[in-house]
Coordinates of C-alpha atoms and ligand atoms in Angstrom, one line a residue:
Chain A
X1330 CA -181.6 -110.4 134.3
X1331 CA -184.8 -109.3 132.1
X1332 CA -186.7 -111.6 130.7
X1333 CA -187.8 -111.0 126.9
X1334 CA -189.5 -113.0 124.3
X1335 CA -188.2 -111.7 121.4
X1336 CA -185.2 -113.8 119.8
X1337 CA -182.4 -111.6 120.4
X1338 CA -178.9 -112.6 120.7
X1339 CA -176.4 -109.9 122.4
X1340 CA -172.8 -109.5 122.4
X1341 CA -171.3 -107.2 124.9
X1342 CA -167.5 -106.7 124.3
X1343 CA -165.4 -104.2 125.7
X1344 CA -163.9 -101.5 123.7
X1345 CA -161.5 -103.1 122.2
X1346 CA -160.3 -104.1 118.5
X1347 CA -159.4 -107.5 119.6
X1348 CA -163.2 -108.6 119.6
X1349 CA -164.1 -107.1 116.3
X1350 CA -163.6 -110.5 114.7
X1351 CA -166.2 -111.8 117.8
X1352 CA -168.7 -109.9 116.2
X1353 CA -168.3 -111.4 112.6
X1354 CA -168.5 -114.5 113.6
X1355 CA -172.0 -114.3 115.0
X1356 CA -172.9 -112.6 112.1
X1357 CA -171.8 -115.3 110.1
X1358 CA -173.3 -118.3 112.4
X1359 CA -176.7 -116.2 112.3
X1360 CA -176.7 -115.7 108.9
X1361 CA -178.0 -118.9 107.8
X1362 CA -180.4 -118.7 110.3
X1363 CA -181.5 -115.7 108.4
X1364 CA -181.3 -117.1 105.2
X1365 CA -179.0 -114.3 103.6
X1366 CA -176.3 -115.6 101.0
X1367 CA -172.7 -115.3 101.4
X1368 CA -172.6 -111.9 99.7
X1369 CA -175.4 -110.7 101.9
X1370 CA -173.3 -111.7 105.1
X1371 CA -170.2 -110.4 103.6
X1372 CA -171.5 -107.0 103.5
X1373 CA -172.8 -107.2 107.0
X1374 CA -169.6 -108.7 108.1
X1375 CA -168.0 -105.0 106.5
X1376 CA -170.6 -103.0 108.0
X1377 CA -171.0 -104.4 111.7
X1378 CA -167.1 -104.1 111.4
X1379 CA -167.5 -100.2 110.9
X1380 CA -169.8 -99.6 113.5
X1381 CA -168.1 -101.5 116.0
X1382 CA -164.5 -99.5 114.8
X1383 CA -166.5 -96.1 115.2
X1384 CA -167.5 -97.2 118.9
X1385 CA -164.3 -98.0 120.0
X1386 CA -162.2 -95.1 118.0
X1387 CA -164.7 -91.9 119.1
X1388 CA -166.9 -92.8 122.1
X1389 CA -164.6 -94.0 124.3
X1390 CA -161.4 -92.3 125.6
X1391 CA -158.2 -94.9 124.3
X1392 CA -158.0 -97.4 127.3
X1393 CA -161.0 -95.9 129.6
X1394 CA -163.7 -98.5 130.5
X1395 CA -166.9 -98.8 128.5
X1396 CA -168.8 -101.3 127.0
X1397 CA -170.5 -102.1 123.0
X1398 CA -173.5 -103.7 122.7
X1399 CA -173.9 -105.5 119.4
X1400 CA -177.6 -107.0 119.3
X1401 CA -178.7 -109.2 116.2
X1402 CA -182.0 -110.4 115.5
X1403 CA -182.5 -112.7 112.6
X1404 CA -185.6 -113.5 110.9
X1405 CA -186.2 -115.4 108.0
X1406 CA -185.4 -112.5 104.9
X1407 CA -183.6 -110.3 107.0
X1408 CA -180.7 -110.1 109.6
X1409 CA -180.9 -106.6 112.1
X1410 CA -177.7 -105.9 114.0
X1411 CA -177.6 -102.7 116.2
X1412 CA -174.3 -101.3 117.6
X1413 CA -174.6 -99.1 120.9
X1414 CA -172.1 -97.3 122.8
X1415 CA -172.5 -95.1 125.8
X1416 CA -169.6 -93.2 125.0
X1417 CA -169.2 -89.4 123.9
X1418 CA -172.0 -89.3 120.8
X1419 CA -172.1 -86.9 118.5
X1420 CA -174.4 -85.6 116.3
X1421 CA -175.9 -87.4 113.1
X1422 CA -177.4 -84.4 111.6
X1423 CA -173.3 -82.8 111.2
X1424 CA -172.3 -86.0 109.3
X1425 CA -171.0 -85.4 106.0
X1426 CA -172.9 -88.0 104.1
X1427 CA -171.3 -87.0 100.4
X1428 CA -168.9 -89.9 99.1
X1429 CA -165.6 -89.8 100.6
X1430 CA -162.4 -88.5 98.1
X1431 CA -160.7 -92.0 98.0
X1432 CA -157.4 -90.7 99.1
X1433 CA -158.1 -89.4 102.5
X1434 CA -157.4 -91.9 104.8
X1435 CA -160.7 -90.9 106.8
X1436 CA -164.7 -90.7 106.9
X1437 CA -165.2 -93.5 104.6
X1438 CA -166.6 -95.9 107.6
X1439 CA -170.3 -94.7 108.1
X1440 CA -170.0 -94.3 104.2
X1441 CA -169.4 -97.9 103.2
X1442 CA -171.9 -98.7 105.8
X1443 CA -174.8 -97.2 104.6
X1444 CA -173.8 -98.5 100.7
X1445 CA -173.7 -101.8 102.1
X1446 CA -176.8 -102.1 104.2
X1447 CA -180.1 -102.1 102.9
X1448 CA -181.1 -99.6 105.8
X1449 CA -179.0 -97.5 108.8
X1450 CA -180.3 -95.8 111.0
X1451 CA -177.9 -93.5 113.6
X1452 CA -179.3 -92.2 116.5
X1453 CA -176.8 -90.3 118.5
X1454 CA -176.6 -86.9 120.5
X1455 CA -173.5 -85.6 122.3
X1456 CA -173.3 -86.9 125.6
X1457 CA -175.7 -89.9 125.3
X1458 CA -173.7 -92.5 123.5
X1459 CA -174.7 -94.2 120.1
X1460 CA -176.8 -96.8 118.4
X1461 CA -176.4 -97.6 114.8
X1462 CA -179.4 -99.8 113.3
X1463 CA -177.8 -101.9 110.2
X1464 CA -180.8 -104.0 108.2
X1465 CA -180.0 -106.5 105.6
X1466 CA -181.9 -108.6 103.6
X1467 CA -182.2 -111.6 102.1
X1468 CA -181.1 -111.0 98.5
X1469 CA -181.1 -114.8 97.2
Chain B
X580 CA -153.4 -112.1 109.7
X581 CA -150.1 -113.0 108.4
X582 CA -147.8 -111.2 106.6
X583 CA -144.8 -112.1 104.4
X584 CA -142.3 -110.0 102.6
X585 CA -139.7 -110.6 100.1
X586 CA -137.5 -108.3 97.5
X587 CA -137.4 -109.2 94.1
X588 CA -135.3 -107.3 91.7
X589 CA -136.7 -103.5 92.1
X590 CA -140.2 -104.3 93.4
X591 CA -141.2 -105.1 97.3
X592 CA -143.5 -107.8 97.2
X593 CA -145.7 -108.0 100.6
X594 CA -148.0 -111.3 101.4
X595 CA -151.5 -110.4 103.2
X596 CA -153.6 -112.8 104.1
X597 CA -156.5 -113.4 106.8
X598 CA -158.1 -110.3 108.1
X599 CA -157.3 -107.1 108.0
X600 CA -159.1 -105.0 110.4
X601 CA -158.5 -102.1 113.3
X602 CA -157.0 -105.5 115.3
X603 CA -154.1 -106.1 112.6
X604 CA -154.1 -103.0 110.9
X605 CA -151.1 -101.6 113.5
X606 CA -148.9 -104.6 112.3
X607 CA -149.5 -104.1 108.1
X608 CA -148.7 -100.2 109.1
X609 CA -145.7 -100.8 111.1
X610 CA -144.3 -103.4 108.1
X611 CA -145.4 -101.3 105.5
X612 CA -143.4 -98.2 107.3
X613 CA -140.4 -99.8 107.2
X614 CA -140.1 -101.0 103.9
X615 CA -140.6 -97.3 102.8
X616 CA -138.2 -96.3 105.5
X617 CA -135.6 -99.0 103.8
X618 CA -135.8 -97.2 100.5
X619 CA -138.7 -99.2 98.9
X620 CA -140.9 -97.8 96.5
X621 CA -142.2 -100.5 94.5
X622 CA -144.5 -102.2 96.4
X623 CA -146.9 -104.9 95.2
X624 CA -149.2 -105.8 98.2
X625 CA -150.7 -109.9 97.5
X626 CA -153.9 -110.2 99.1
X627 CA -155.2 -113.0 97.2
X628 CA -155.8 -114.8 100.4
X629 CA -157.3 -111.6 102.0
X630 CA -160.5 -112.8 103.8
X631 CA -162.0 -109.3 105.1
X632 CA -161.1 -105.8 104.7
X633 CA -162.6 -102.3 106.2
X634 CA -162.4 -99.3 106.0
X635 CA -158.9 -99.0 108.6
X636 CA -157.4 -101.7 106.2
X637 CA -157.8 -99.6 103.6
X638 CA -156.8 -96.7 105.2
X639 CA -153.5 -98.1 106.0
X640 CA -153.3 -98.8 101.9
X641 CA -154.4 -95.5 101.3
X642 CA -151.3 -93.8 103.3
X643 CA -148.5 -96.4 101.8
X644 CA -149.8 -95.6 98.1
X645 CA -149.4 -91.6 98.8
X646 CA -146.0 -92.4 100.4
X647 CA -144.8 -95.0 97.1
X648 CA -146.0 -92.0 95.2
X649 CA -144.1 -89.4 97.0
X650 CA -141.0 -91.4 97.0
X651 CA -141.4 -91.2 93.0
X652 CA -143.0 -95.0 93.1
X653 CA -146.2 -96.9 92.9
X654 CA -148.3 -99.2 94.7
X655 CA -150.6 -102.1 93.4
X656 CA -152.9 -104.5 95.5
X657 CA -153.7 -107.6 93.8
X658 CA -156.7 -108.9 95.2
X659 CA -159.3 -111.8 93.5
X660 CA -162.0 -112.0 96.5
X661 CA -165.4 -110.8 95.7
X662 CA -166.0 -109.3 99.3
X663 CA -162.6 -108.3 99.2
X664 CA -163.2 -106.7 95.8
X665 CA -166.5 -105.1 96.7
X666 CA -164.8 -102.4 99.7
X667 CA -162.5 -101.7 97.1
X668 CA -165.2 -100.5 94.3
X669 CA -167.4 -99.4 96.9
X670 CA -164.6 -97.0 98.5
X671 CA -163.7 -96.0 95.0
X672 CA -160.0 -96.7 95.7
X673 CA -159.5 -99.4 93.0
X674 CA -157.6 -96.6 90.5
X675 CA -155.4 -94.7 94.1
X676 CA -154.5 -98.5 94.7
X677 CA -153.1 -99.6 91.3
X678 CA -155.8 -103.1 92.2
X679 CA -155.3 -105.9 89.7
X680 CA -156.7 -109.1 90.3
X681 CA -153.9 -111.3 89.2
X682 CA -150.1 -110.8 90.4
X683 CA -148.5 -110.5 86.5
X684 CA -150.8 -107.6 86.0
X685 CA -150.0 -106.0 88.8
X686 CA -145.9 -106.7 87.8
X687 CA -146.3 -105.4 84.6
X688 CA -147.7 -102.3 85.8
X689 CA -145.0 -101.8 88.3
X690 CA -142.6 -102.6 85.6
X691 CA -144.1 -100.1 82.8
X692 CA -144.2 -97.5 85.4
X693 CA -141.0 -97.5 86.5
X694 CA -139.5 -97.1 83.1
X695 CA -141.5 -94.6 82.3
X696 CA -140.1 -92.9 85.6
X697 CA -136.6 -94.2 84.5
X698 CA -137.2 -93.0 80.8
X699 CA -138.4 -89.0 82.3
X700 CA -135.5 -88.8 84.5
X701 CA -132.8 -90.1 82.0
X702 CA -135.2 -87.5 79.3
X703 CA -134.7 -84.7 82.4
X704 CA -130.8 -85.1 82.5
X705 CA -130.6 -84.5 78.6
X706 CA -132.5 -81.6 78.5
X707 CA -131.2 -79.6 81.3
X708 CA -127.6 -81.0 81.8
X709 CA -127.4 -78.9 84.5
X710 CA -129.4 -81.0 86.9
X711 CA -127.2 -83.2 89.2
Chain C
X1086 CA -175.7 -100.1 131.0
X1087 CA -173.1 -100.0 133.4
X1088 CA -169.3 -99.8 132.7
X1089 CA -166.7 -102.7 133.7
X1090 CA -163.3 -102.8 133.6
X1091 CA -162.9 -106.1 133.4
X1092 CA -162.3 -107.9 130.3
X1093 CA -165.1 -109.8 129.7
X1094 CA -167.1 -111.1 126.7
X1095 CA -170.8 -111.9 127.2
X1096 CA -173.0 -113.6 124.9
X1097 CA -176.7 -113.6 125.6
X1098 CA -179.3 -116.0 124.0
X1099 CA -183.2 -117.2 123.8
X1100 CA -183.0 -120.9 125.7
X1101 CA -183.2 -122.5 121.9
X1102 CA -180.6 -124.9 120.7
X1103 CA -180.0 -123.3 117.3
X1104 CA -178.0 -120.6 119.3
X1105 CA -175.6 -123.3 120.8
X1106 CA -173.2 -123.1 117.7
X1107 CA -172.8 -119.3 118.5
X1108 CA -171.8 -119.6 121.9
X1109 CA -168.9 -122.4 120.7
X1110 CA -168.2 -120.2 117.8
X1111 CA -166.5 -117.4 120.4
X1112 CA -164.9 -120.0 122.5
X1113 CA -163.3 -121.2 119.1
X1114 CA -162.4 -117.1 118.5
X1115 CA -161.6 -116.1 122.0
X1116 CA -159.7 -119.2 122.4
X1117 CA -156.5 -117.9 120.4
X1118 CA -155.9 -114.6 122.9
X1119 CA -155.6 -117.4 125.8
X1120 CA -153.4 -119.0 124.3
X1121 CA -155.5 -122.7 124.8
X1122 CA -153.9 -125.6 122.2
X1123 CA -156.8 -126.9 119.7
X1124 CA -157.4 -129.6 121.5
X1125 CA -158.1 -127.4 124.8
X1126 CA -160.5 -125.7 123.1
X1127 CA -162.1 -129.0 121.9
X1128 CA -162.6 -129.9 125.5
X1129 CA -164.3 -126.3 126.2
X1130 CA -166.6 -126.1 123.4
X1131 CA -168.3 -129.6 124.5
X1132 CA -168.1 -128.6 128.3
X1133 CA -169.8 -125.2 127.1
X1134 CA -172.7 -127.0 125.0
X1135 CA -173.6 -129.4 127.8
X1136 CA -174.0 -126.7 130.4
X1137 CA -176.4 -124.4 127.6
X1138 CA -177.7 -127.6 126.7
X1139 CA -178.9 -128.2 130.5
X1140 CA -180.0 -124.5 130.6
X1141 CA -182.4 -125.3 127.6
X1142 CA -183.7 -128.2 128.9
X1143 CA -184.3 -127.7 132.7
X1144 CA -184.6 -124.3 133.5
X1145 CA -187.5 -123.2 131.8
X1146 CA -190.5 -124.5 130.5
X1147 CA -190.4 -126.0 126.9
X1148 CA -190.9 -122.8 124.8
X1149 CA -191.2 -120.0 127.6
X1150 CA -189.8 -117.1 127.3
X1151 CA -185.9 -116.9 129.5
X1152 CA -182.3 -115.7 128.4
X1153 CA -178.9 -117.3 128.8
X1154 CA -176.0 -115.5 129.9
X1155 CA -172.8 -116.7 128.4
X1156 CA -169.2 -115.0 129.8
X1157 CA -166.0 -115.5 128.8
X1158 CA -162.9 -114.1 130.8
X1159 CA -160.4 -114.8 128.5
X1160 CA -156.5 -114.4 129.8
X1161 CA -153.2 -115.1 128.7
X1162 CA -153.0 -119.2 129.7
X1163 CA -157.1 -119.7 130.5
X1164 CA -160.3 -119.1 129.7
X1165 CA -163.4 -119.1 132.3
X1166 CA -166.7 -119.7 130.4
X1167 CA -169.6 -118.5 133.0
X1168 CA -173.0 -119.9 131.4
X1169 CA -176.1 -118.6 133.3
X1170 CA -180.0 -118.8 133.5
X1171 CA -182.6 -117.4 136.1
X1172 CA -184.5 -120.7 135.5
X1173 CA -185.5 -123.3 138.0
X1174 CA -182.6 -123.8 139.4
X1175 CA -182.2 -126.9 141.7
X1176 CA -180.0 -128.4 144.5
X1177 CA -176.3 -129.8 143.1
X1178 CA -175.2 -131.6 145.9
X1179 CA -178.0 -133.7 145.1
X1180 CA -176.3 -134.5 141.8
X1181 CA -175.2 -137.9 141.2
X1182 CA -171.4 -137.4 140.4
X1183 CA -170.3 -140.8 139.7
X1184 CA -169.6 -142.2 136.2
X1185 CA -172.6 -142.1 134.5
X1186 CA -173.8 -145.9 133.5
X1187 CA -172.6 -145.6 129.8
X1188 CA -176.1 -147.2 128.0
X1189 CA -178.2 -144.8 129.6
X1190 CA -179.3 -142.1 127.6
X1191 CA -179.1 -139.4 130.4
X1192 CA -177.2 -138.1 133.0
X1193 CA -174.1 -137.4 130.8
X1194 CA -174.1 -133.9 130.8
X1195 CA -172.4 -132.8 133.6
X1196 CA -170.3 -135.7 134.0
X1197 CA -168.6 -134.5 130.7
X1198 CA -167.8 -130.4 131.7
X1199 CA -166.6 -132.6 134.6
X1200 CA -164.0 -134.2 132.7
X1201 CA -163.1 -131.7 130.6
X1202 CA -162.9 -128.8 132.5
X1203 CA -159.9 -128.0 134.4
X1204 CA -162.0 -126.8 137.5
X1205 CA -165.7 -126.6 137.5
X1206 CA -168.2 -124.7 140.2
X1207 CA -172.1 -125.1 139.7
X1208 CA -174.3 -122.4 141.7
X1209 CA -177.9 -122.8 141.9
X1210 CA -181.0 -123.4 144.1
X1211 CA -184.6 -124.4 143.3
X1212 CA -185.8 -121.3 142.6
X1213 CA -183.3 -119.1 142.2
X1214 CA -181.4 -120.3 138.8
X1215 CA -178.4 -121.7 138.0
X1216 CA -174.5 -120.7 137.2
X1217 CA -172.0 -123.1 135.8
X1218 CA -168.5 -121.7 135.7
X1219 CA -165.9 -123.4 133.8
X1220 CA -162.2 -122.9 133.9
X1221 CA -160.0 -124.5 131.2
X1222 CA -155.7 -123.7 131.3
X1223 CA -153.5 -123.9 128.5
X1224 CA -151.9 -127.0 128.5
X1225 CA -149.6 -126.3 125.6
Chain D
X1035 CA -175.0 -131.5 109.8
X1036 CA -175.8 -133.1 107.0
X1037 CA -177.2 -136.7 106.8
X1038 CA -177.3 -139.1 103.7
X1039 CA -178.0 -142.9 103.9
X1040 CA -177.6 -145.8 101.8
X1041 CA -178.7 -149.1 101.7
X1042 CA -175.8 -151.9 100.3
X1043 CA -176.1 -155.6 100.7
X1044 CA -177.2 -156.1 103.9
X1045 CA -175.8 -152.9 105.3
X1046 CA -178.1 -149.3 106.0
X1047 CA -174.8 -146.8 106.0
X1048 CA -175.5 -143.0 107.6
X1049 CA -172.9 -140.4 106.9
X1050 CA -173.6 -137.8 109.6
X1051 CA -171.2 -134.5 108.7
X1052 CA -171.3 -130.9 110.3
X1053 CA -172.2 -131.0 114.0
X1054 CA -174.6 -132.7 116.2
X1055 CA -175.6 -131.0 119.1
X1056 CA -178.9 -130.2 120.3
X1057 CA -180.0 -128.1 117.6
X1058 CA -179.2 -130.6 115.1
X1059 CA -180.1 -134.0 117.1
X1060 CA -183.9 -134.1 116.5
X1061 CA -183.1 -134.9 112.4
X1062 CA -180.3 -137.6 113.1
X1063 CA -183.3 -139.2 115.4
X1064 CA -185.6 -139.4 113.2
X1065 CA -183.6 -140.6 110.2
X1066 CA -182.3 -143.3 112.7
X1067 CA -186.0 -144.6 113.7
X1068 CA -187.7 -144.5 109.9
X1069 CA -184.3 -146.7 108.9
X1070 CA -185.2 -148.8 112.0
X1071 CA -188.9 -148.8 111.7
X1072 CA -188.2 -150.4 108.1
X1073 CA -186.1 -153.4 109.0
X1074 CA -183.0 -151.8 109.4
X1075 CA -180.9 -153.5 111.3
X1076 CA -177.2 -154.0 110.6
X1077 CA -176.2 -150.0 110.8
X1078 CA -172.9 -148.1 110.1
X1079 CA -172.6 -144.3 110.9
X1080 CA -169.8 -143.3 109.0
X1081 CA -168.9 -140.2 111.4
X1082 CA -165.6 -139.3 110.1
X1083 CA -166.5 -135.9 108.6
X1084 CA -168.5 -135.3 112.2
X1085 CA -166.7 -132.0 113.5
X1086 CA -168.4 -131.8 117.1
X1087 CA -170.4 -134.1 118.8
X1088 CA -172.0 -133.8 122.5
X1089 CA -174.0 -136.0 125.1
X1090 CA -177.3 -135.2 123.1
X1091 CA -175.6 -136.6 119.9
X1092 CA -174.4 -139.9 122.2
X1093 CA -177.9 -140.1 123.2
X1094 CA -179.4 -140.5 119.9
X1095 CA -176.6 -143.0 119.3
X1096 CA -177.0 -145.1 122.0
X1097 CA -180.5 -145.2 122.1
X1098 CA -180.3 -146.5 118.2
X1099 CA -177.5 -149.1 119.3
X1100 CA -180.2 -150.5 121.8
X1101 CA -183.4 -150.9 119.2
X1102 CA -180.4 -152.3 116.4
X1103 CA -179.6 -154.9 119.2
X1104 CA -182.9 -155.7 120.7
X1105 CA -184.3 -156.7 116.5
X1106 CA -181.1 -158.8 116.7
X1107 CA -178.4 -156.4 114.8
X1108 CA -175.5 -154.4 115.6
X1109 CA -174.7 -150.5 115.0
X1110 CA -171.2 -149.2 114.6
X1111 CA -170.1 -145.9 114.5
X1112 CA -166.8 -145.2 112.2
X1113 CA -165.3 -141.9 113.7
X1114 CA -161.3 -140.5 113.6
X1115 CA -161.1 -137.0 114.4
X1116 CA -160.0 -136.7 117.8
X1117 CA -162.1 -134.6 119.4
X1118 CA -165.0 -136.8 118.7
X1119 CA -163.0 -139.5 119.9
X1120 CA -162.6 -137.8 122.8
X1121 CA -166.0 -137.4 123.5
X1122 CA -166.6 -140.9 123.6
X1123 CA -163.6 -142.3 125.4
X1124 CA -164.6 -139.8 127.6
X1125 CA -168.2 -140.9 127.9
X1126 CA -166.9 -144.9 128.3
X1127 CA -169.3 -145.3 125.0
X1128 CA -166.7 -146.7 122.9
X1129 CA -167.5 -150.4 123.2
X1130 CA -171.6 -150.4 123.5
X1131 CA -171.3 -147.9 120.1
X1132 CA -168.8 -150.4 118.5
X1133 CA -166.3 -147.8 117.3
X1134 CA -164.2 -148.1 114.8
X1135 CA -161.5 -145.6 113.2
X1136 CA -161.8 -147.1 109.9
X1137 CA -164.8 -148.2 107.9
X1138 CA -163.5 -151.8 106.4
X1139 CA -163.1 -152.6 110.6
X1140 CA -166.8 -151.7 110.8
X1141 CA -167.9 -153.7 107.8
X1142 CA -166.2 -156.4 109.1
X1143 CA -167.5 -156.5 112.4
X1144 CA -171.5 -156.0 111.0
X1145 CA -170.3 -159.2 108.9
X1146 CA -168.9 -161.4 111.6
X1147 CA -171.8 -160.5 113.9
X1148 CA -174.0 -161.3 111.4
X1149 CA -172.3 -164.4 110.2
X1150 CA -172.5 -165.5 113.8
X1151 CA -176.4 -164.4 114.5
X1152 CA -177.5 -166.2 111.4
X1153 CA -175.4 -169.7 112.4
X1154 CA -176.7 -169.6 115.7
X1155 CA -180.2 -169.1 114.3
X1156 CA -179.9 -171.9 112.1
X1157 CA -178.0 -174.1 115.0
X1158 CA -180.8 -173.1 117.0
X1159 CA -183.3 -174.3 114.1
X1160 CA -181.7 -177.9 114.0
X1161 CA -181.2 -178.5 117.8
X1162 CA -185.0 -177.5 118.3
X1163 CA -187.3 -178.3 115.1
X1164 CA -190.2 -177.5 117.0
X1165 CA -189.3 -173.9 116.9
X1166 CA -190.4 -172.0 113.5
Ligands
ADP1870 N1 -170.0 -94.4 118.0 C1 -169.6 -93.1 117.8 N2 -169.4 -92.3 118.8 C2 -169.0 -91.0 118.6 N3 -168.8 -90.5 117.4 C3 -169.0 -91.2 116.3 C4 -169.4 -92.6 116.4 N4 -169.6 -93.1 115.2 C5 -169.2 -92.1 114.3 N5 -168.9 -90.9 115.0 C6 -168.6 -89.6 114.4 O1 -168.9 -89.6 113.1 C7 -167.7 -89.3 112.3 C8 -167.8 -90.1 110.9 O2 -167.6 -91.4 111.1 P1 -167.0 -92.3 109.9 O3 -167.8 -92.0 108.7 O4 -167.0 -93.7 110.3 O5 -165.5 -91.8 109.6 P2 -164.2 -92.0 110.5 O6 -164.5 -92.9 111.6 O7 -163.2 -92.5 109.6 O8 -164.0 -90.6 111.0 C9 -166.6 -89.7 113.2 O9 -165.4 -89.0 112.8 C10 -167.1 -89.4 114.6 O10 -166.9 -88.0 114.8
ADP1871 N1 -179.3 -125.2 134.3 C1 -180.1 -126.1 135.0 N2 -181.3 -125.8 135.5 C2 -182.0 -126.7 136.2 N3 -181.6 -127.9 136.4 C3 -180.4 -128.3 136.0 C4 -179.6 -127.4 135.2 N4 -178.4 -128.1 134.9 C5 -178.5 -129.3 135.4 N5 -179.7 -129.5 136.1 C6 -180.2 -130.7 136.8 O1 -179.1 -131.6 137.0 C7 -179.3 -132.9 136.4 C8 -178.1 -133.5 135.8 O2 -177.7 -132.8 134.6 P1 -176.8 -133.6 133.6 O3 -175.7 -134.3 134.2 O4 -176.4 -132.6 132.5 O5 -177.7 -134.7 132.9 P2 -179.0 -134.6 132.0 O6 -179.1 -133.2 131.5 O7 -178.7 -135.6 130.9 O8 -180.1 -135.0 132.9 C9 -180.4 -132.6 135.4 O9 -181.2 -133.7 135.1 C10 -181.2 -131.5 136.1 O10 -182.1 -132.0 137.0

């Protein structure tokens, strides 16, 4: 166990759509901790929910072993969450970062994440696993 | 999430409430399927009590719409939550999913659509009598 | 990171008490997949505060730096809640495990996981930290 | 949590709300000791919209219930949901908090105890008119 003196709180679920909802809840409880209003939080909420989907849908083989980290430091103004995989990766500089046509059923998650965070930031490469960097601020 | 169903006259009315995400998204998809399997192909999904939406819930919304259509129907979400709200405009899929905020709206429409579909077909077997 | 395959939720925290809500929050949303009764899950979220709560205040020094480990093995018909510091640690079978006097102010902490645990296990030496683990069954 | 007090008659009422843990504890104390410091000493926590409580919340509690008692008063603590219940039953702090499921029980209890402190003052007075 490392010691660290930054506030950081972790999450560490396996790969698994079942603790999605985990994840929304401490971004909820640390939200007013970060002073962000509901609609702030509700956009996280949508956001951490895409990164963590992403994780479980294309690093990780259906049913192999694996974890997601899901750090979150709050501050007073702003609320960081990163989201990292060791799984497959892939690379960011491919992504198609146009606005998805609404009637594919596809591509639309890193999409509504980036129009819902104040800053993303995907750092990824095939065969060393992902970390997504979600800011949101305060917007009382 | 729970869901309800219930007929009512032509329209398939479906009750979704809690949260819709990659964790319940299999069950709205399997319900969904059947009722389009049965026949249906007016379908008017409630999700006034909808807490939380992503992008798989809408992706499951997306594929029963194009199905409705295909079937010669329609599909309308009625939906008051501003969060909820937002992933729709957001996504731009508030026009491909018919979204009304309250349920008569969303009635209407299904109603006015239908005999308009009604009213083309009926127009169709006039004109070319030769159609079954 | 290293890759487990078992199913296990892990929450880690600074030692400050504005994170104890969090760490009830997921025994409150893991609590449903084990199908534990409300009331079960009552008993686990105070058990689970008074063991962070002990973390807090005798492992490490007021304001030092430190992390809590939090785990939760969720099953069908329990849950196991694993709370863990590297902190001072100290000797249990010194503990006084008879019912606390009830006007005293202290000495109620782990009298309570006690009693509202199903089974409870405390590991830890001066020194070398300390690991509560807490079991709680369905009683449905 | 949430904390609001009221003074009525001879009565300082605290409604504690939310949850009291650790976190939260520090702010219940210090309410407790200003309302104490000023006289205060015929108390009621209405606790009936308190959702979690835990042995640093009895603390605070207890420790209040001794300074009411040592200036001569009485606290009582009104509670119902059952998992604060629990906590207490649990903790054997039901009688030294005087607790109380509903809050005309607790009035009436603060009243009779009072009733009885000020006759025995006053019995005390006559038998022994050398005391002030
Ligand atoms: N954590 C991840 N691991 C591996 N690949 C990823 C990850 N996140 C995103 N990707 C890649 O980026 C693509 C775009 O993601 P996204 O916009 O969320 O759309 P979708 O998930 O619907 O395909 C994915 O199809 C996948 O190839
Ligand atoms: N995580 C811990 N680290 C170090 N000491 C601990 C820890 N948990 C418990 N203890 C020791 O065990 C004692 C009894 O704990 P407890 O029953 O919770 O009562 P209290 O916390 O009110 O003293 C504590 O006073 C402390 O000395």
């Amino acid at each position: 166990m490392t010691r660290t003196s930054l506030e950081v709180v972790q999450l560490t679920i396996p790969p698994h759509p079942r603790y999605l909802s985990l994840a929304r809840l401490l971004v909820g409880g640390l939200g007013a901790q970060s002073k962000l209003t509901v609609e702030d939080l509700d956009d996280m909420k949508v956001a951490v929910s895409e990164a963590i989907t992403n994780a479980i849908d294309h690093a990780y083989e259906p049913d192999a072993p694996g974890e997601i980290i899901i750090r979150y430091r709050p501050s007073e103004g702003q609320l960081v969450v990163e989201v990292e995989d060791s799984g497959s990766g892939f690379d960011p500089d491919k992504l198609d970062t146009s606005p998805p046509v609404p009637d594919l059923e596809g591509g639309l998650g890193l999409y509504l994440v980036r129009e819902l965070a104040d800053q993303v930031k995907v750092e990824s490469a095939p065969g060393s696993g992902t970390k997504v960097i979600i800011t949101k601020r305060a917007h009382g | 999430m729970r869901i309800s169903d219930r007929s009512e006259d032509f329209l398939a009315i479906v009750c979704v409430s809690g949260e819709l995400d990659q964790a319940t998204v299999p069950e709205l998809r399997e319900r969904l399927s059947s009722l389009l399997d049965e026949g249906a192909r007016w379908l008017l999904l409630d999700m006034r009590e909808l807490e939380f939406i992503d992008s798989s819930g809408l992706g499951v919304l997306i594929a029963a719409a194009r199905r409705a259509g295909e079937a010669g129907g329609e599909l309308t979400v009625v939906c008051a939550r501003p969060n909820v709200l937002r992933v729709f405009d957001i996504s731009g899929t508030r026009e491909l999913l018919n979204l009304r905020q309250e349920e008569a709206q969303a009635r209407e429409l299904l109603a006015e659509c239908r005999q308009r579909a009604t009213a083309a077909s009926q127009a169709g077997d006039s004109h070319d009598p030769n159609q079954p």
